[in-house]
Coordinates of C-alpha atoms in Angstrom, one line a residue:
X1 CA 87.6 135.9 111.1
X2 CA 86.8 132.1 111.2
X3 CA 89.5 131.8 108.4
X4 CA 91.8 133.6 110.7
X5 CA 91.1 131.2 113.6
X6 CA 91.9 128.4 111.4
X7 CA 95.1 129.6 110.6
X8 CA 95.8 130.2 114.3
X9 CA 95.0 126.7 115.0
X10 CA 96.9 125.3 112.6
X11 CA 100.1 127.4 113.7
X12 CA 99.8 126.6 117.0
X13 CA 99.9 123.0 115.8
X14 CA 103.1 123.9 114.1
X15 CA 104.3 125.5 116.8
X16 CA 104.0 122.8 119.0
X17 CA 105.9 120.4 117.1
X18 CA 108.6 122.9 116.4
X19 CA 108.7 122.7 120.2
X20 CA 108.7 119.0 120.3
X21 CA 111.0 118.3 117.7
X22 CA 113.7 120.9 119.2
X23 CA 113.4 119.7 122.8
X24 CA 114.0 116.1 121.6
X25 CA 117.3 117.2 120.1
X26 CA 118.2 118.4 123.5
X27 CA 121.1 116.0 123.8
X28 CA 122.5 117.4 120.6
X29 CA 122.2 121.0 121.9
X30 CA 125.8 121.7 122.3
X31 CA 127.2 120.1 119.5
X32 CA 124.4 122.0 117.4
X33 CA 125.0 125.2 118.8
X34 CA 128.8 124.7 118.4
X35 CA 128.3 123.7 114.7
X36 CA 126.4 127.4 114.3
X37 CA 129.2 129.0 115.8
X38 CA 127.1 130.5 119.2
X39 CA 127.7 130.0 122.6
X40 CA 124.8 131.3 123.7
X41 CA 121.4 129.0 124.4
X42 CA 120.1 129.7 120.9
X43 CA 118.2 126.6 120.6
X44 CA 116.1 127.0 124.5
X45 CA 115.5 130.5 123.1
X46 CA 113.7 129.5 119.8
X47 CA 111.8 127.0 122.1
X48 CA 111.0 130.2 124.5
X49 CA 110.2 131.8 121.4
X50 CA 108.0 129.4 119.7
X51 CA 106.0 128.8 123.5
X52 CA 105.1 132.6 123.4
X53 CA 103.8 132.4 119.6
X54 CA 101.7 129.7 120.4
X55 CA 100.0 131.2 123.5
X56 CA 99.4 134.3 120.7
X57 CA 98.3 131.8 118.2
X58 CA 96.0 130.1 121.0
X59 CA 94.8 133.7 122.1
X60 CA 93.2 134.4 118.5
X61 CA 91.7 130.7 118.1
X62 CA 89.8 131.5 121.4
X63 CA 86.4 132.0 120.5
X64 CA 85.9 134.8 122.8
X65 CA 88.7 136.8 121.1
X66 CA 87.6 139.2 118.3
X67 CA 89.7 141.2 116.2
X68 CA 88.5 144.1 114.1
X69 CA 91.5 145.6 112.4
X70 CA 94.6 145.1 110.9
X71 CA 93.9 141.3 110.6
X72 CA 96.4 141.1 107.1
X73 CA 99.1 141.7 110.1
X74 CA 97.9 138.8 112.4
X75 CA 98.1 136.9 108.6
X76 CA 101.3 137.9 108.1
X77 CA 102.9 137.1 111.3
X78 CA 101.5 134.0 111.6
X79 CA 102.5 133.2 107.9
X80 CA 106.4 134.3 108.7
X81 CA 106.5 132.2 111.7
X82 CA 105.2 128.9 110.3
X83 CA 107.5 129.6 107.3
X84 CA 110.7 129.8 109.7
X85 CA 109.7 127.4 111.9
X86 CA 109.3 124.6 109.5
X87 CA 112.5 125.7 107.6
X88 CA 114.6 125.6 110.7
X89 CA 113.2 121.8 111.5
X90 CA 113.6 120.7 107.8
X91 CA 117.2 122.5 108.3
X92 CA 117.8 120.3 111.4
X93 CA 116.8 117.3 110.4
X94 CA 118.8 117.2 107.3
X95 CA 121.8 118.3 108.6
X96 CA 121.2 115.7 111.5
X97 CA 121.6 112.7 109.5
X98 CA 121.2 109.6 110.9
X99 CA 121.7 111.3 114.2
X100 CA 117.9 112.2 114.0
X101 CA 117.0 108.9 115.9
X102 CA 117.9 110.8 118.8
X103 CA 114.4 113.0 118.2
X104 CA 112.6 109.7 118.1
X105 CA 114.5 108.2 121.0
X106 CA 114.0 111.2 123.2
X107 CA 110.3 111.9 121.9
X108 CA 109.1 108.1 122.7
X109 CA 110.9 108.8 126.2
X110 CA 108.5 111.7 126.7
X111 CA 105.4 110.6 124.8
X112 CA 103.5 109.2 127.8
X113 CA 104.5 113.0 129.9
X114 CA 103.1 114.7 126.9
X115 CA 100.1 112.8 127.2
X116 CA 99.2 113.9 130.1
X117 CA 100.4 117.5 130.1
X118 CA 98.5 117.9 127.0
X119 CA 95.4 116.3 128.4
X120 CA 95.5 118.7 131.1
X121 CA 95.7 121.3 129.1
X122 CA 92.9 120.6 126.7
X123 CA 90.5 119.5 129.2
X124 CA 91.2 122.8 131.0
X125 CA 90.8 125.1 127.8
X126 CA 87.9 123.1 126.4
X127 CA 85.9 122.5 129.6
X128 CA 84.1 126.1 130.0
X129 CA 83.6 125.9 126.2
X130 CA 82.2 122.1 125.3
X131 CA 79.0 121.2 128.0
X132 CA 80.2 117.5 128.2
X133 CA 83.4 117.8 129.5
X134 CA 81.7 119.7 132.0
X135 CA 80.8 116.2 133.4
X136 CA 83.2 115.2 136.0
X137 CA 83.1 111.4 135.2
X138 CA 83.7 112.3 131.3
X139 CA 86.6 114.2 132.1
X140 CA 88.1 111.2 134.6
X141 CA 87.1 108.9 131.9
X142 CA 89.3 110.5 129.0
X143 CA 92.1 111.1 132.0
X144 CA 92.6 107.5 132.1
X145 CA 91.9 106.8 128.9
X146 CA 94.9 108.5 127.9
X147 CA 96.6 106.8 130.7
X148 CA 96.0 103.5 129.1
X149 CA 97.4 104.6 126.1
X150 CA 100.5 105.6 127.6
X151 CA 101.0 102.8 129.3
X152 CA 100.4 100.7 125.9
X153 CA 102.8 103.4 124.1
X154 CA 105.7 102.2 127.1
X155 CA 105.3 98.8 126.6
X156 CA 106.3 98.5 122.9
X157 CA 107.7 97.2 120.9
X158 CA 105.3 94.1 120.8
X159 CA 107.2 92.1 118.0
X160 CA 110.5 91.3 117.5
X161 CA 112.7 92.0 114.2
X162 CA 115.8 92.6 112.8
X163 CA 116.2 96.4 112.3
X164 CA 119.9 96.3 110.5
X165 CA 120.9 93.5 108.6
X166 CA 124.1 91.4 110.1
X167 CA 127.5 92.6 108.7
X168 CA 131.1 91.3 109.3
X169 CA 133.7 93.0 111.0
X170 CA 137.5 91.7 110.8
X171 CA 139.0 91.2 114.4
X172 CA 142.2 89.3 115.4
X173 CA 141.4 85.8 115.4
X174 CA 138.1 85.5 113.7
X175 CA 135.5 87.8 112.7
X176 CA 132.5 89.5 114.5
X177 CA 128.8 89.2 113.1
X178 CA 126.7 92.6 114.5
X179 CA 123.3 93.0 113.6
X180 CA 120.7 95.1 115.2
X181 CA 116.7 94.3 117.0
X182 CA 114.2 96.3 117.9
X183 CA 114.6 95.2 121.2
X184 CA 117.1 93.3 124.0
X185 CA 117.5 89.6 123.0
X186 CA 119.0 86.4 123.0
X187 CA 120.7 85.7 120.1
X188 CA 123.3 83.6 118.4
X189 CA 125.1 82.9 114.8
X190 CA 124.9 79.6 113.6
X191 CA 128.3 79.2 111.2
X192 CA 130.6 76.9 109.2
X193 CA 132.5 76.6 106.1
X194 CA 129.8 75.0 103.9
X195 CA 126.5 75.6 103.5
X196 CA 125.3 73.1 106.1
X197 CA 127.1 75.2 108.9
X198 CA 126.9 72.8 111.8
X199 CA 128.7 75.6 114.4
X200 CA 126.9 78.3 116.7
X201 CA 128.3 80.6 118.8
X202 CA 127.1 83.1 121.2
X203 CA 128.5 86.3 123.2
X204 CA 129.3 85.6 126.6
X205 CA 131.2 86.6 129.1
X206 CA 131.9 84.5 132.4
X207 CA 129.6 82.2 131.3
X208 CA 126.7 84.8 131.3
X209 CA 125.0 85.1 128.0
X210 CA 124.6 88.7 126.8
X211 CA 120.7 90.0 126.5
X212 CA 121.0 93.7 127.4
X213 CA 121.3 95.0 124.1
X214 CA 119.7 95.9 120.9
X215 CA 123.1 95.9 119.2
X216 CA 124.1 92.0 118.6
X217 CA 127.7 91.2 118.3
X218 CA 128.8 87.5 118.4
X219 CA 132.2 86.6 117.8
X220 CA 133.3 83.7 115.7
X221 CA 137.0 82.3 116.2
X222 CA 138.4 81.3 113.2
X223 CA 142.2 79.5 112.9
X224 CA 142.9 81.1 109.5
X225 CA 140.7 84.4 108.8
X226 CA 140.2 83.4 105.0
X227 CA 138.0 81.2 102.7
X228 CA 134.1 81.4 102.6
X229 CA 132.2 81.5 105.8
X230 CA 128.2 81.0 105.6
X231 CA 126.5 82.1 108.5
X232 CA 122.9 82.9 109.8
X233 CA 122.2 85.2 112.6
X234 CA 119.5 84.2 115.0
X235 CA 117.3 86.4 118.1
X236 CA 115.1 85.8 120.3
X237 CA 113.1 88.7 121.8
X238 CA 113.6 89.5 125.9
X239 CA 110.8 91.5 127.3
X240 CA 111.4 90.9 130.9
X241 CA 114.2 89.4 133.3
X242 CA 112.9 88.8 136.4
X243 CA 115.1 87.2 139.0
X244 CA 113.0 83.5 138.6
X245 CA 111.1 84.8 135.7
X246 CA 112.2 85.4 131.9
X247 CA 109.8 86.3 129.2
X248 CA 110.1 86.1 125.6
X249 CA 108.4 87.4 122.6
X250 CA 109.0 86.1 119.7
X251 CA 111.8 85.0 117.3
X252 CA 113.7 85.9 114.0
X253 CA 116.5 84.9 111.7
X254 CA 118.7 86.5 108.7
X255 CA 118.7 85.1 105.7
X256 CA 121.4 82.6 105.2
X257 CA 124.4 84.7 104.4
X258 CA 128.0 84.2 102.5
X259 CA 131.4 86.4 103.0
X260 CA 134.6 85.9 101.2
X261 CA 137.9 86.6 103.2
X262 CA 140.8 87.1 101.1
X263 CA 143.3 84.1 100.7
X264 CA 146.8 84.7 102.6
X265 CA 149.4 86.6 100.1
X266 CA 146.8 87.3 97.4
X267 CA 146.6 90.7 96.2
X268 CA 144.3 92.7 98.0
X269 CA 141.7 95.6 96.8
X270 CA 140.3 97.9 99.5
X271 CA 138.1 101.0 99.7
X272 CA 138.2 103.0 102.7
X273 CA 136.0 106.1 104.3
X274 CA 136.1 108.2 107.4
X275 CA 134.0 111.3 108.9
X276 CA 130.6 110.6 107.5
X277 CA 129.5 112.2 110.6
X278 CA 125.9 110.7 110.6
X279 CA 125.4 111.7 106.8
X280 CA 124.2 108.2 105.7
X281 CA 122.7 109.8 102.5
X282 CA 125.9 111.1 101.6
X283 CA 127.5 108.4 102.1
X284 CA 124.9 106.4 99.8
X285 CA 126.2 108.8 96.9
X286 CA 129.8 108.0 97.9
X287 CA 129.1 104.4 97.5
X288 CA 127.0 104.6 94.1
X289 CA 130.7 105.6 92.5
X290 CA 132.6 102.4 93.7
X291 CA 132.8 98.9 91.8
X292 CA 132.3 96.9 94.6
X293 CA 132.5 93.9 92.7
X294 CA 136.3 94.1 93.0
X295 CA 136.9 95.2 96.5
X296 CA 137.8 92.6 98.7
X297 CA 137.3 94.7 102.2
X298 CA 136.0 98.0 103.3
X299 CA 137.6 100.2 106.3
X300 CA 135.7 102.7 108.2
X301 CA 138.3 105.1 109.5
X302 CA 136.2 106.8 112.5
X303 CA 133.8 109.5 112.8
X304 CA 131.1 107.7 111.6
X305 CA 128.8 109.5 114.5
X306 CA 129.1 113.0 115.7
X307 CA 128.7 111.5 119.1
X308 CA 127.8 108.2 120.5
X309 CA 124.3 108.6 122.1
X310 CA 122.2 105.3 121.6
X311 CA 122.5 101.8 120.5
X312 CA 119.6 102.9 117.7
X313 CA 121.6 105.8 116.5
X314 CA 125.0 103.7 116.5
X315 CA 123.2 100.8 114.6
X316 CA 121.6 103.5 111.7
X317 CA 125.1 104.4 110.6
X318 CA 127.8 102.1 111.7
X319 CA 126.1 99.0 110.9
X320 CA 123.7 100.2 108.1
X321 CA 126.3 101.5 105.7
X322 CA 126.1 99.8 102.2
X323 CA 128.0 98.4 100.4
X324 CA 126.5 97.9 96.9
X325 CA 125.1 94.4 96.6
X326 CA 128.0 92.7 98.3
X327 CA 128.6 91.5 101.7
X328 CA 132.3 92.5 102.6
X329 CA 134.2 92.0 105.5
X330 CA 134.5 95.1 107.5
X331 CA 137.3 97.1 109.3
X332 CA 136.2 99.5 112.0
X333 CA 138.7 102.3 113.5
X334 CA 137.2 104.4 116.1
X335 CA 137.7 108.2 115.5
X336 CA 137.3 111.0 118.0
X337 CA 134.0 111.7 117.9
X338 CA 133.3 108.3 118.7
X339 CA 134.7 108.9 122.3
X340 CA 131.9 111.8 122.7
X341 CA 128.4 111.3 124.7
X342 CA 127.3 109.0 126.8
X343 CA 127.1 106.1 124.4
X344 CA 131.1 106.2 124.0
X345 CA 131.1 104.3 127.4
X346 CA 129.1 101.1 125.6
X347 CA 130.5 101.2 122.1
X348 CA 132.8 98.7 122.8
X349 CA 130.2 96.5 124.4
X350 CA 128.4 96.9 121.3
X351 CA 130.5 96.3 118.7
X352 CA 133.7 94.8 119.9
X353 CA 134.4 91.0 121.3
X354 CA 134.0 90.5 124.8
X355 CA 138.4 90.7 125.4
X356 CA 138.4 92.9 122.3
X357 CA 140.3 96.4 121.7
X358 CA 140.0 99.5 119.6
X359 CA 143.7 98.7 118.9
X360 CA 144.7 95.5 117.6
X361 CA 146.7 93.6 114.3
X362 CA 145.2 91.6 111.3
X363 CA 146.4 90.1 108.7
X364 CA 144.2 90.0 105.2
X365 CA 145.8 88.7 101.5
X366 CA 149.2 90.0 101.3
X367 CA 148.9 93.3 103.7
X368 CA 149.6 93.2 107.6
X369 CA 147.3 95.7 109.4
X370 CA 147.8 97.6 112.2
X371 CA 144.5 99.4 114.1
X372 CA 145.5 102.2 116.2
X373 CA 143.4 104.4 118.5
X374 CA 144.2 107.7 118.3
X375 CA 141.1 108.8 120.9
X376 CA 140.2 112.6 121.5
X377 CA 141.9 115.2 119.7
X378 CA 142.6 117.4 122.6
X379 CA 144.4 117.2 126.0
X380 CA 142.7 115.3 128.8
X381 CA 142.0 118.6 130.7
X382 CA 140.2 119.8 128.2
X383 CA 137.0 122.0 129.1
X384 CA 135.1 120.1 126.9
X385 CA 135.7 116.9 128.1
X386 CA 134.6 117.9 131.8
X387 CA 137.5 115.6 133.2
X388 CA 135.8 112.5 131.9
X389 CA 139.1 111.3 129.8
X390 CA 142.2 109.4 130.9
X391 CA 144.0 109.0 127.5
X392 CA 147.3 110.1 128.6
X393 CA 147.8 106.5 130.2
X394 CA 145.8 104.6 127.4
X395 CA 148.2 106.2 124.8
X396 CA 151.2 104.7 127.3
X397 CA 149.5 101.4 127.1
X398 CA 148.9 101.7 123.5
X399 CA 152.5 102.7 122.8
X400 CA 153.9 99.8 124.7
X401 CA 152.1 97.4 122.7
X402 CA 153.2 98.7 119.3
X403 CA 156.3 98.6 120.1
X404 CA 155.7 94.7 120.4
X405 CA 154.1 94.5 117.1
X406 CA 156.7 96.7 115.6
X407 CA 159.2 93.9 116.7
X408 CA 156.9 90.8 116.2
X409 CA 157.9 88.2 113.4
X410 CA 154.6 89.0 111.7
X411 CA 155.1 92.4 110.9
X412 CA 158.9 91.9 109.6
X413 CA 158.0 89.1 107.1
X414 CA 154.9 91.0 106.0
X415 CA 154.7 91.9 102.1
X416 CA 152.9 95.2 103.2
X417 CA 152.4 97.1 106.5
X418 CA 149.8 99.5 106.1
X419 CA 148.6 101.5 109.5
X420 CA 145.1 102.4 110.3
X421 CA 144.3 105.5 112.2
X422 CA 141.7 107.9 112.7
X423 CA 144.0 111.0 113.2
X424 CA 147.0 111.2 110.7
X425 CA 150.3 111.7 112.2
X426 CA 151.2 114.9 110.6
X427 CA 148.5 116.8 111.8
X428 CA 150.5 118.4 114.6
X429 CA 152.8 120.0 112.2
X430 CA 150.5 122.7 111.2
X431 CA 147.9 123.0 113.5
X432 CA 146.5 125.8 111.9
X433 CA 145.5 124.2 108.8
X434 CA 144.5 120.8 110.1
X435 CA 143.1 121.5 113.8
X436 CA 143.5 120.2 117.0
X437 CA 146.2 116.7 117.7
X438 CA 146.4 116.2 121.6
X439 CA 150.5 116.1 122.6
X440 CA 149.6 112.7 124.8
X441 CA 149.6 111.0 121.2
X442 CA 153.3 112.3 120.7
X443 CA 155.0 108.8 121.7
X444 CA 152.8 106.8 119.3
X445 CA 153.7 109.3 117.0
X446 CA 157.3 109.2 117.5
X447 CA 157.5 105.5 117.4
X448 CA 155.6 105.5 113.8
X449 CA 158.3 107.9 112.7
X450 CA 161.0 105.9 113.4
X451 CA 159.5 102.8 111.4
X452 CA 161.0 103.5 108.0
X453 CA 159.3 100.2 106.9
X454 CA 155.9 101.4 106.7
X455 CA 154.3 101.2 103.4
X456 CA 151.1 103.4 104.0
X457 CA 149.1 105.2 106.7
X458 CA 145.4 105.7 106.0
X459 CA 143.9 108.3 108.0
X460 CA 140.8 110.5 108.3
X461 CA 140.2 113.3 110.5
X462 CA 141.3 116.4 109.0
X463 CA 138.1 116.2 106.1
X464 CA 140.5 116.8 103.1
X465 CA 141.0 113.6 100.3
X466 CA 144.3 113.5 99.4
X467 CA 147.9 111.6 99.3
X468 CA 150.5 113.1 101.1
X469 CA 153.8 111.9 100.8
X470 CA 157.1 112.0 102.6
X471 CA 158.5 115.3 101.4
X472 CA 155.4 117.0 102.6
X473 CA 154.5 115.7 105.6
X474 CA 158.5 114.6 107.4
X475 CA 157.6 111.1 108.3
X476 CA 159.5 108.3 105.9
X477 CA 156.3 107.1 105.0
X478 CA 153.0 108.0 102.2
X479 CA 149.9 108.8 104.2
X480 CA 146.7 109.0 102.6
X481 CA 143.3 110.6 104.4
X482 CA 139.4 110.3 103.5
X483 CA 137.2 113.4 103.0
X484 CA 134.5 115.0 105.2
X485 CA 130.8 114.5 104.9
X486 CA 129.9 117.5 103.0
X487 CA 129.3 117.7 99.6
X488 CA 131.9 119.8 98.6
X489 CA 134.6 117.4 100.3
X490 CA 133.4 113.7 100.9
X491 CA 135.7 111.5 99.2
X492 CA 136.6 107.5 99.4
X493 CA 140.1 105.9 98.7
X494 CA 141.1 103.0 96.9
X495 CA 144.1 101.0 97.6
X496 CA 145.1 98.2 95.6
X497 CA 147.9 96.4 97.4
X498 CA 149.6 94.1 93.8
X499 CA 153.1 92.3 93.4
X500 CA 154.4 95.3 92.3
X501 CA 153.1 98.0 94.4
X502 CA 149.9 99.8 95.6
X503 CA 147.8 102.0 93.4
X504 CA 146.0 104.6 94.8
X505 CA 143.0 106.8 94.2
X506 CA 140.8 109.3 96.0
X507 CA 137.6 109.4 94.6
X508 CA 135.1 112.2 94.9
X509 CA 131.2 112.1 95.7
X510 CA 130.6 112.6 91.7
X511 CA 132.9 109.9 91.0
X512 CA 135.8 112.3 90.0
X513 CA 139.4 111.3 90.6
X514 CA 140.7 113.8 92.9
X515 CA 144.5 112.6 93.3
X516 CA 146.0 109.3 92.8
X517 CA 149.5 107.3 92.9
X518 CA 151.6 104.3 92.4
X519 CA 153.7 103.2 95.0
X520 CA 156.4 100.8 94.2
X521 CA 156.9 97.9 96.2
X522 CA 160.5 98.1 97.5

């Protein structure tokens, strides 16, 4: 009987942990249920079942409960439920990838409340059983102590540290240096064309230095985005910001770093990924297949996240993707999943310069890049968006901008013209095979269709790596797509822009070449 009560106590802890984990995933419930393919509140039902199971275990563990018959049924029932709950938690965390940071954020936010309610439950349960707790002074002292612990927890972190090392994103007219800290910070970047650096940049808007983020992004203007750039990121922690008093805590700096930006007109070698959907571990397996020493730039063509909820979650995916032992310039293209979630409204503040845009152009090596923002993949009135999207007007503005780009002299004079867009232009031809594409995107798609001098479009979205030639798509240019986040379909694209043409390869996570082509330079 004693063994049964010990197992019941352990089962109570397991069920409590299960409730905490699943409850902490509350912001993700809708997406998880959609992934499973159910419309009813499955996770809420699981929490209720786990709560009832915990009450059953508490009843068995209670000293006054005496069980004499069919003990094996209780043993078997608890073992079965414990196994199911542990398995569900393992699967949940494994599928969430870096989005599991949402669990941590929610848990930390609710921890003080959990302490209080937990203390009340424990005291009510143990007071009749344990004589010292029957003393009122002892009970109050325990509650006060737990309250102090909760306040200390709320005040964390105490010491500033860099949680994600600096990475470099190419922007029009320069580069952005982005890194992450464990608290809001006052940050700067020292930089220069030599190891002495000598220049300093901060992020400011209308004269006010940005201090309200844990993702630090500082723009470095460059007359020509090429050559060697030396830089060092530095942050000072900001504990509190009162009207007349700013409390700081500690300072940290990255190591001095160097990034090489391709020279104008030189052959360019890039590698592209998309639709990682927070599966950073699988991305690591994919990146291990890349010879990073021969790569000039890395392109991320959207849907690195499932949805944008917090800066911590974005930092652990967008900033944390490794590029071997090389610090390479990066290009980030927003995908439709990065437009979802409360944090999507802050993603530009975290990653873009103060006057930056999700659609822009830049030149690198012998390639002129057009970065398009394809926004969401369904119309604004779709129930999934709850009336909070207005991409139709946004696309009209982007179309007018794109017309100016294709009319520009820089576009006309380019050796290669490459379009980066998350949703490939041909998806609308076969929605059954490739899923949604918003009809509001049609003006951009039709304008692209008219450009017979585009050399290549690089996309993602369809979770299928491949090279799609004009006779397959009906467009006058080839389209190459990266794979998805599952082990079976994850794929990267390498593209080498030489004097004679473009060499393309689609690489599977295992290193196998799924598709390849050579596109002559006309």
